[in-house]
mmCIF file of C-alpha atoms in Angstrom:
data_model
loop_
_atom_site.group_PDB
_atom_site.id
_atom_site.type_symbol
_atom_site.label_atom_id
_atom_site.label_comp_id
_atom_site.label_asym_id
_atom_site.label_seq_id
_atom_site.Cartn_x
_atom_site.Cartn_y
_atom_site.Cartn_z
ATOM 1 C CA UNK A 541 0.000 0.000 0.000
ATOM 2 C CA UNK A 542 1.077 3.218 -0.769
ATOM 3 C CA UNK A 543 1.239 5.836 1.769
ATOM 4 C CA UNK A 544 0.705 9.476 0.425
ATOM 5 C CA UNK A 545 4.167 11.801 0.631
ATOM 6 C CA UNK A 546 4.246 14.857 3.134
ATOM 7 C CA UNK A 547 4.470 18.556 1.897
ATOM 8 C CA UNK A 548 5.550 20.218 5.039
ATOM 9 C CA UNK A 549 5.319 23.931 4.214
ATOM 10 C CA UNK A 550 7.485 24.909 7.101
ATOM 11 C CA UNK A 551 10.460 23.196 5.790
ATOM 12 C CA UNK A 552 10.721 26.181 3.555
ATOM 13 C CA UNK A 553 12.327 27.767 6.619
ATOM 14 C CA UNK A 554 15.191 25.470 6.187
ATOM 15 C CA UNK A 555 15.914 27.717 2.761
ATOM 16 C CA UNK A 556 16.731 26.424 -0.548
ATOM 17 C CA UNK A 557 19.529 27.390 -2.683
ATOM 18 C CA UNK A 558 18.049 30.753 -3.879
ATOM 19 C CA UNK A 559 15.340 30.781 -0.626
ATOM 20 C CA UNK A 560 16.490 32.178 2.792
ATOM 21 C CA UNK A 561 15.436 30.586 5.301
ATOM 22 C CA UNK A 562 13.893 33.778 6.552
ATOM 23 C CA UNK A 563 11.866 33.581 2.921
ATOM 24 C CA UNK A 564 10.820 30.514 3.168
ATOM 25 C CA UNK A 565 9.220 31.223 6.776
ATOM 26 C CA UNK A 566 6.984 33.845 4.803
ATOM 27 C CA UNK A 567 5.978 31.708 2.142
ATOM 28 C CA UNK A 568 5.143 29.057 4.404
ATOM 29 C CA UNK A 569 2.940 31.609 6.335
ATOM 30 C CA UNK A 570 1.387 32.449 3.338
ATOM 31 C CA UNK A 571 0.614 29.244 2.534
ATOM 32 C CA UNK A 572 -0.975 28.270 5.513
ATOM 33 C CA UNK A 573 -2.892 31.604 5.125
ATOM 34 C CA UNK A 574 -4.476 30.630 1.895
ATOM 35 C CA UNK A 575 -5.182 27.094 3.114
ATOM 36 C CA UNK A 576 -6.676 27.795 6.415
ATOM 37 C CA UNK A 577 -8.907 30.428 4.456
ATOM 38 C CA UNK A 578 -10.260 27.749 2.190
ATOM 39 C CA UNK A 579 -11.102 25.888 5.376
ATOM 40 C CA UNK A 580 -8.679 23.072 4.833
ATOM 41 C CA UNK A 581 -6.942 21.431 7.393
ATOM 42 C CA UNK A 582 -3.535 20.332 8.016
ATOM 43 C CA UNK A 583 -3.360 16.659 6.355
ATOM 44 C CA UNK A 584 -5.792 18.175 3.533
ATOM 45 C CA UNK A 585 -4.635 16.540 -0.380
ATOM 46 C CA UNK A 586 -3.105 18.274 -2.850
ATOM 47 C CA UNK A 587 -4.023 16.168 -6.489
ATOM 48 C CA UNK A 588 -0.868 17.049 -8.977
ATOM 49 C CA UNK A 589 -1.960 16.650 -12.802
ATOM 50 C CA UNK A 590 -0.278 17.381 -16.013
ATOM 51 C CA UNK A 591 3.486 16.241 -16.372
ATOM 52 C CA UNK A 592 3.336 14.553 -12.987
ATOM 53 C CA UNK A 593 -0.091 12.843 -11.421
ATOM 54 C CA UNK A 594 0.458 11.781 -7.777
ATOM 55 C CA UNK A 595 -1.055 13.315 -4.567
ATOM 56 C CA UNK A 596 0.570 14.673 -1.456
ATOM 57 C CA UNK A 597 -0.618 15.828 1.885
ATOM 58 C CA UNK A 598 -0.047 19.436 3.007
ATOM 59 C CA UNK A 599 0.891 20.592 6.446
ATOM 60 C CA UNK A 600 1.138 23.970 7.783
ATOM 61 C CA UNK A 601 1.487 25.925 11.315
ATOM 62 C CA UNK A 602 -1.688 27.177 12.709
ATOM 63 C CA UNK A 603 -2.683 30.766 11.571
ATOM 64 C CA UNK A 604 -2.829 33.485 14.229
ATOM 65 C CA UNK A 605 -4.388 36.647 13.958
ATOM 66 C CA UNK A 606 -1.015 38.504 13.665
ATOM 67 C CA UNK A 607 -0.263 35.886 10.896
ATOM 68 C CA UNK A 608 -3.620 36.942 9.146
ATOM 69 C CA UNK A 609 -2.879 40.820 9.702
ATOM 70 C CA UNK A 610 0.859 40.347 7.910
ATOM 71 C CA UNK A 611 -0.849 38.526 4.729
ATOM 72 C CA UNK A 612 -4.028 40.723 4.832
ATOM 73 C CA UNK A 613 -3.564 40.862 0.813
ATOM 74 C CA UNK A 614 -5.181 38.270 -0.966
ATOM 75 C CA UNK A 615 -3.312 38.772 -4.158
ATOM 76 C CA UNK A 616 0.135 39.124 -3.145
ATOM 77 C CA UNK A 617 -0.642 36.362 -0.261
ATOM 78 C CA UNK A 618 -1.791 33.837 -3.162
ATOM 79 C CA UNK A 619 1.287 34.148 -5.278
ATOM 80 C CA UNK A 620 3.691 33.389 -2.619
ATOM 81 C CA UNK A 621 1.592 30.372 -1.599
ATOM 82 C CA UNK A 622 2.215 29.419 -4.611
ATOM 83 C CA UNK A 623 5.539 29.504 -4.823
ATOM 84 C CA UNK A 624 6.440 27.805 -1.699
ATOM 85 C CA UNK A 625 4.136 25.025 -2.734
ATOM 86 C CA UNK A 626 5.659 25.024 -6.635
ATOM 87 C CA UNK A 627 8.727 25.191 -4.626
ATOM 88 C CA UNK A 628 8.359 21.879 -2.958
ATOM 89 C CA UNK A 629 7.316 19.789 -5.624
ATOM 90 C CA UNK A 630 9.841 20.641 -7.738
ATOM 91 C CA UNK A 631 12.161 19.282 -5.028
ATOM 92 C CA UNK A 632 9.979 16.319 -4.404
ATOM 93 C CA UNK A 633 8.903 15.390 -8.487
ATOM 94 C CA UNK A 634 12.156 16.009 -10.134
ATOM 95 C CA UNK A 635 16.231 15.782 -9.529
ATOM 96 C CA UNK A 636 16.268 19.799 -9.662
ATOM 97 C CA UNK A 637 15.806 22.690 -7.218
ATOM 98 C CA UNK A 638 15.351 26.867 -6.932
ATOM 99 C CA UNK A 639 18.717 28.387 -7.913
ATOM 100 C CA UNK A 640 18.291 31.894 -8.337
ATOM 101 C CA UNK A 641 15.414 34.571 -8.470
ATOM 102 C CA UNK A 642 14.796 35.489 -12.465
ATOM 103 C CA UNK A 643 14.811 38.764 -12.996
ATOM 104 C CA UNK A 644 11.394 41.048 -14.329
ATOM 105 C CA UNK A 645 10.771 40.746 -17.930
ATOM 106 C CA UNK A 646 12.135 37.297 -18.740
ATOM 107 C CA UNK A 647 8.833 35.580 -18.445
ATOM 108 C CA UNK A 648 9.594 33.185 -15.778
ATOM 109 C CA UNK A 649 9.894 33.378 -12.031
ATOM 110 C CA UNK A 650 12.993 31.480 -10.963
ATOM 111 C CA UNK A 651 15.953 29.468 -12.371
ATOM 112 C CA UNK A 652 16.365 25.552 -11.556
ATOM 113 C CA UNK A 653 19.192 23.695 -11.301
ATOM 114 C CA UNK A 654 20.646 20.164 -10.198
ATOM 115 C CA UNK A 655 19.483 18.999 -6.518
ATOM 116 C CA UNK A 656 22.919 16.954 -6.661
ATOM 117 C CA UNK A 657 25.937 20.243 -7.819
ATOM 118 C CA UNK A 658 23.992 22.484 -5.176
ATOM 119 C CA UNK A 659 27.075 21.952 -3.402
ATOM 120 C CA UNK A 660 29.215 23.257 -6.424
ATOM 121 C CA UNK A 661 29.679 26.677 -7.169
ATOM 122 C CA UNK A 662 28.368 28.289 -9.617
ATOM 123 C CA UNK A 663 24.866 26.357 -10.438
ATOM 124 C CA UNK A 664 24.003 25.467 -13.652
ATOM 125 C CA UNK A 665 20.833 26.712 -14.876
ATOM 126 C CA UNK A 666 18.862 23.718 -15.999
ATOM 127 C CA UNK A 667 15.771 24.716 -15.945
ATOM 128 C CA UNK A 668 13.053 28.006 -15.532
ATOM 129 C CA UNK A 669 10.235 27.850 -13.485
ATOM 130 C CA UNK A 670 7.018 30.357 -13.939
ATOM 131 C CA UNK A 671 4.121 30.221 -11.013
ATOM 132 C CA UNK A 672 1.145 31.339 -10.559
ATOM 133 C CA UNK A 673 -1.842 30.790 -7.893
ATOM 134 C CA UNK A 674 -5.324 31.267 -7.730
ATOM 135 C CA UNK A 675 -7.024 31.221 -4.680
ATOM 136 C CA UNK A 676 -11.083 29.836 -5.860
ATOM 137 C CA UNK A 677 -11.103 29.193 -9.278
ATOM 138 C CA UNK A 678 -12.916 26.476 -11.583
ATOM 139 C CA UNK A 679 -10.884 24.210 -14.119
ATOM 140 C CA UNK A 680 -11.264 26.674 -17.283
ATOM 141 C CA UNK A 681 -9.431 29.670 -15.369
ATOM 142 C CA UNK A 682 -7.271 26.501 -13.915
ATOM 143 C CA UNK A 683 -5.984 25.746 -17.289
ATOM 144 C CA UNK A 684 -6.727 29.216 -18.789
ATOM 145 C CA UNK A 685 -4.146 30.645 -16.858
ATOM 146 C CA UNK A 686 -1.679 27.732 -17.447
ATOM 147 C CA UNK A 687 -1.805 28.612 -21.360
ATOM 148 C CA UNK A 688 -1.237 32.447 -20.314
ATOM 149 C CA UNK A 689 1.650 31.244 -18.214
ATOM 150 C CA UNK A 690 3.433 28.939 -20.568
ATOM 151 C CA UNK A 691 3.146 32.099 -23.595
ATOM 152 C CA UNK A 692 4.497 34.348 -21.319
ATOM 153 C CA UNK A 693 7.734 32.104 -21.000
ATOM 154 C CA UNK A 694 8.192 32.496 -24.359
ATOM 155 C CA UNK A 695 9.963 35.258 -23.779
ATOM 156 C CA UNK A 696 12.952 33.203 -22.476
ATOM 157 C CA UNK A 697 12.639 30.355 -25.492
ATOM 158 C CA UNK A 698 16.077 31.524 -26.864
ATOM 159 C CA UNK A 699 17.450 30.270 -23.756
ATOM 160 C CA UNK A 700 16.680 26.939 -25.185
ATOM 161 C CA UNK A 701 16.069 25.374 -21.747
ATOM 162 C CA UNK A 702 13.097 23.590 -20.370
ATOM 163 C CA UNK A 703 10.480 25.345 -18.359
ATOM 164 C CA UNK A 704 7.992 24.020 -15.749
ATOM 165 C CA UNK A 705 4.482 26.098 -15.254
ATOM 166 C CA UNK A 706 3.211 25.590 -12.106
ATOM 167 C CA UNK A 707 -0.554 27.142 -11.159
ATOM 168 C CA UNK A 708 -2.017 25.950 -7.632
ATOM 169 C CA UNK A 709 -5.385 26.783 -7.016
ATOM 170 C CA UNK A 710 -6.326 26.548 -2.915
ATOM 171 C CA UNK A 711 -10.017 26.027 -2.994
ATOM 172 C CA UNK A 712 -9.603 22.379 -3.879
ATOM 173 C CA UNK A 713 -6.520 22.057 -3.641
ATOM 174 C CA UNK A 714 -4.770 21.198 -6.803
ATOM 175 C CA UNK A 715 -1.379 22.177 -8.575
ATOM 176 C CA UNK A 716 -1.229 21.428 -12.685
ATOM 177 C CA UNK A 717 2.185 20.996 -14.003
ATOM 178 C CA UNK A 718 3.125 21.884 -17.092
ATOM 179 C CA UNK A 719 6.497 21.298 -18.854
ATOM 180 C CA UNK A 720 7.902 23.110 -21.700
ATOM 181 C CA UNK A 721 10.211 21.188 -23.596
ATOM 182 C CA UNK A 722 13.810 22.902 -24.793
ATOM 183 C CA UNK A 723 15.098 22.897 -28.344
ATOM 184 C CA UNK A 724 16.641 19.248 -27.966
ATOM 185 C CA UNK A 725 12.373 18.854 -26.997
ATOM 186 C CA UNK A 726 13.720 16.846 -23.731
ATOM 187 C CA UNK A 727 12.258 17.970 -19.951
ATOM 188 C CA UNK A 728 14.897 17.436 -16.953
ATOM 189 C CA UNK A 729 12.908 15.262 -14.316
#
């Protein structure tokens, strides 16, 4: 019998290569934020589709009322949900991790590189990631916006590296990965 992998959002304090672990407390508090709002529960399923289809459990710190105060906008507070959460299945799904923050106007979000040279200087980007999260949303804007996020990486085709789109929605919860193949048309995993 297979027993369902843990998503522990407060191992994002722990950092990644391009996450403090000061970062990843925030995202993690943003996550449990969005969560808690939808009136899940710690142990609640996340269902992965598109490139991968698995499930995971999520767990999160309780919210407190200073917690919901920081992250009083729903907007901003969705997006870096998502990222913690897009964050942690890359780490979990595929050999690569979050190297380095992109910078605006490239049409992604973050670079990715090997899980096994992060101990080598300097990382090789492998890899771009784009997220995006919507807090309620049905499976039309679900794979609406996955379309609008794999254009807007176009930008970055010349690169000729692979990109993963990830969009998690929190009402259900459910993350859709998408992968972008590079020029060679091969995906790192």
């Amino acid at each position: 019998m297979n027993q369902i992998k843990v998503l522990d959002l407060q191992s994002l304090s722990q950092g990644l290569p391009a996450i403090t672990p000061a970062f990843g407390a925030a995202i993690a508090e943003a996550g449990a934020i969005c969560l808690t709002d939808e009136a899940h529960q710690p142990g609640v399923e996340l269902g992965v589709e598109g490139e991968f289809s698995t499930q995971f459990k999520l767990d999160w710190q309780p919210v407190t009322e200073q917690t919901r105060r920081c992250w009083n906008d729903e907007e901003y507070t969705t997006e870096q949900a998502a990222y913690g959460i897009a964050f942690l299945l890359i780490v979990q799904l595929t050999n690569l991790t979050v190297i380095e923050r992109s910078r605006k106007g490239t049409g992604f979000d973050y670079w990715l590189g090997n899980q096994d040279s992060v101990a080598t200087l300097p990382f090789e980007r492998m890899a771009r990631l784009e997220v995006s999260g919507i807090r309620r949303g049905n499976r039309g804007q679900i794979n609406a916006r996955v379309k609008q996020k794999t254009e807007q990486t176009r930008a970055s085709d010349t690169q000729g590296l692979p990109a993963y789109i990830i969009v998690i929605e929190f009402s259900r919860p459910i993350s859709i990965i998408s992968a972008k193949q590079n020029s060679e048309g091969t995906v790192f995993q």
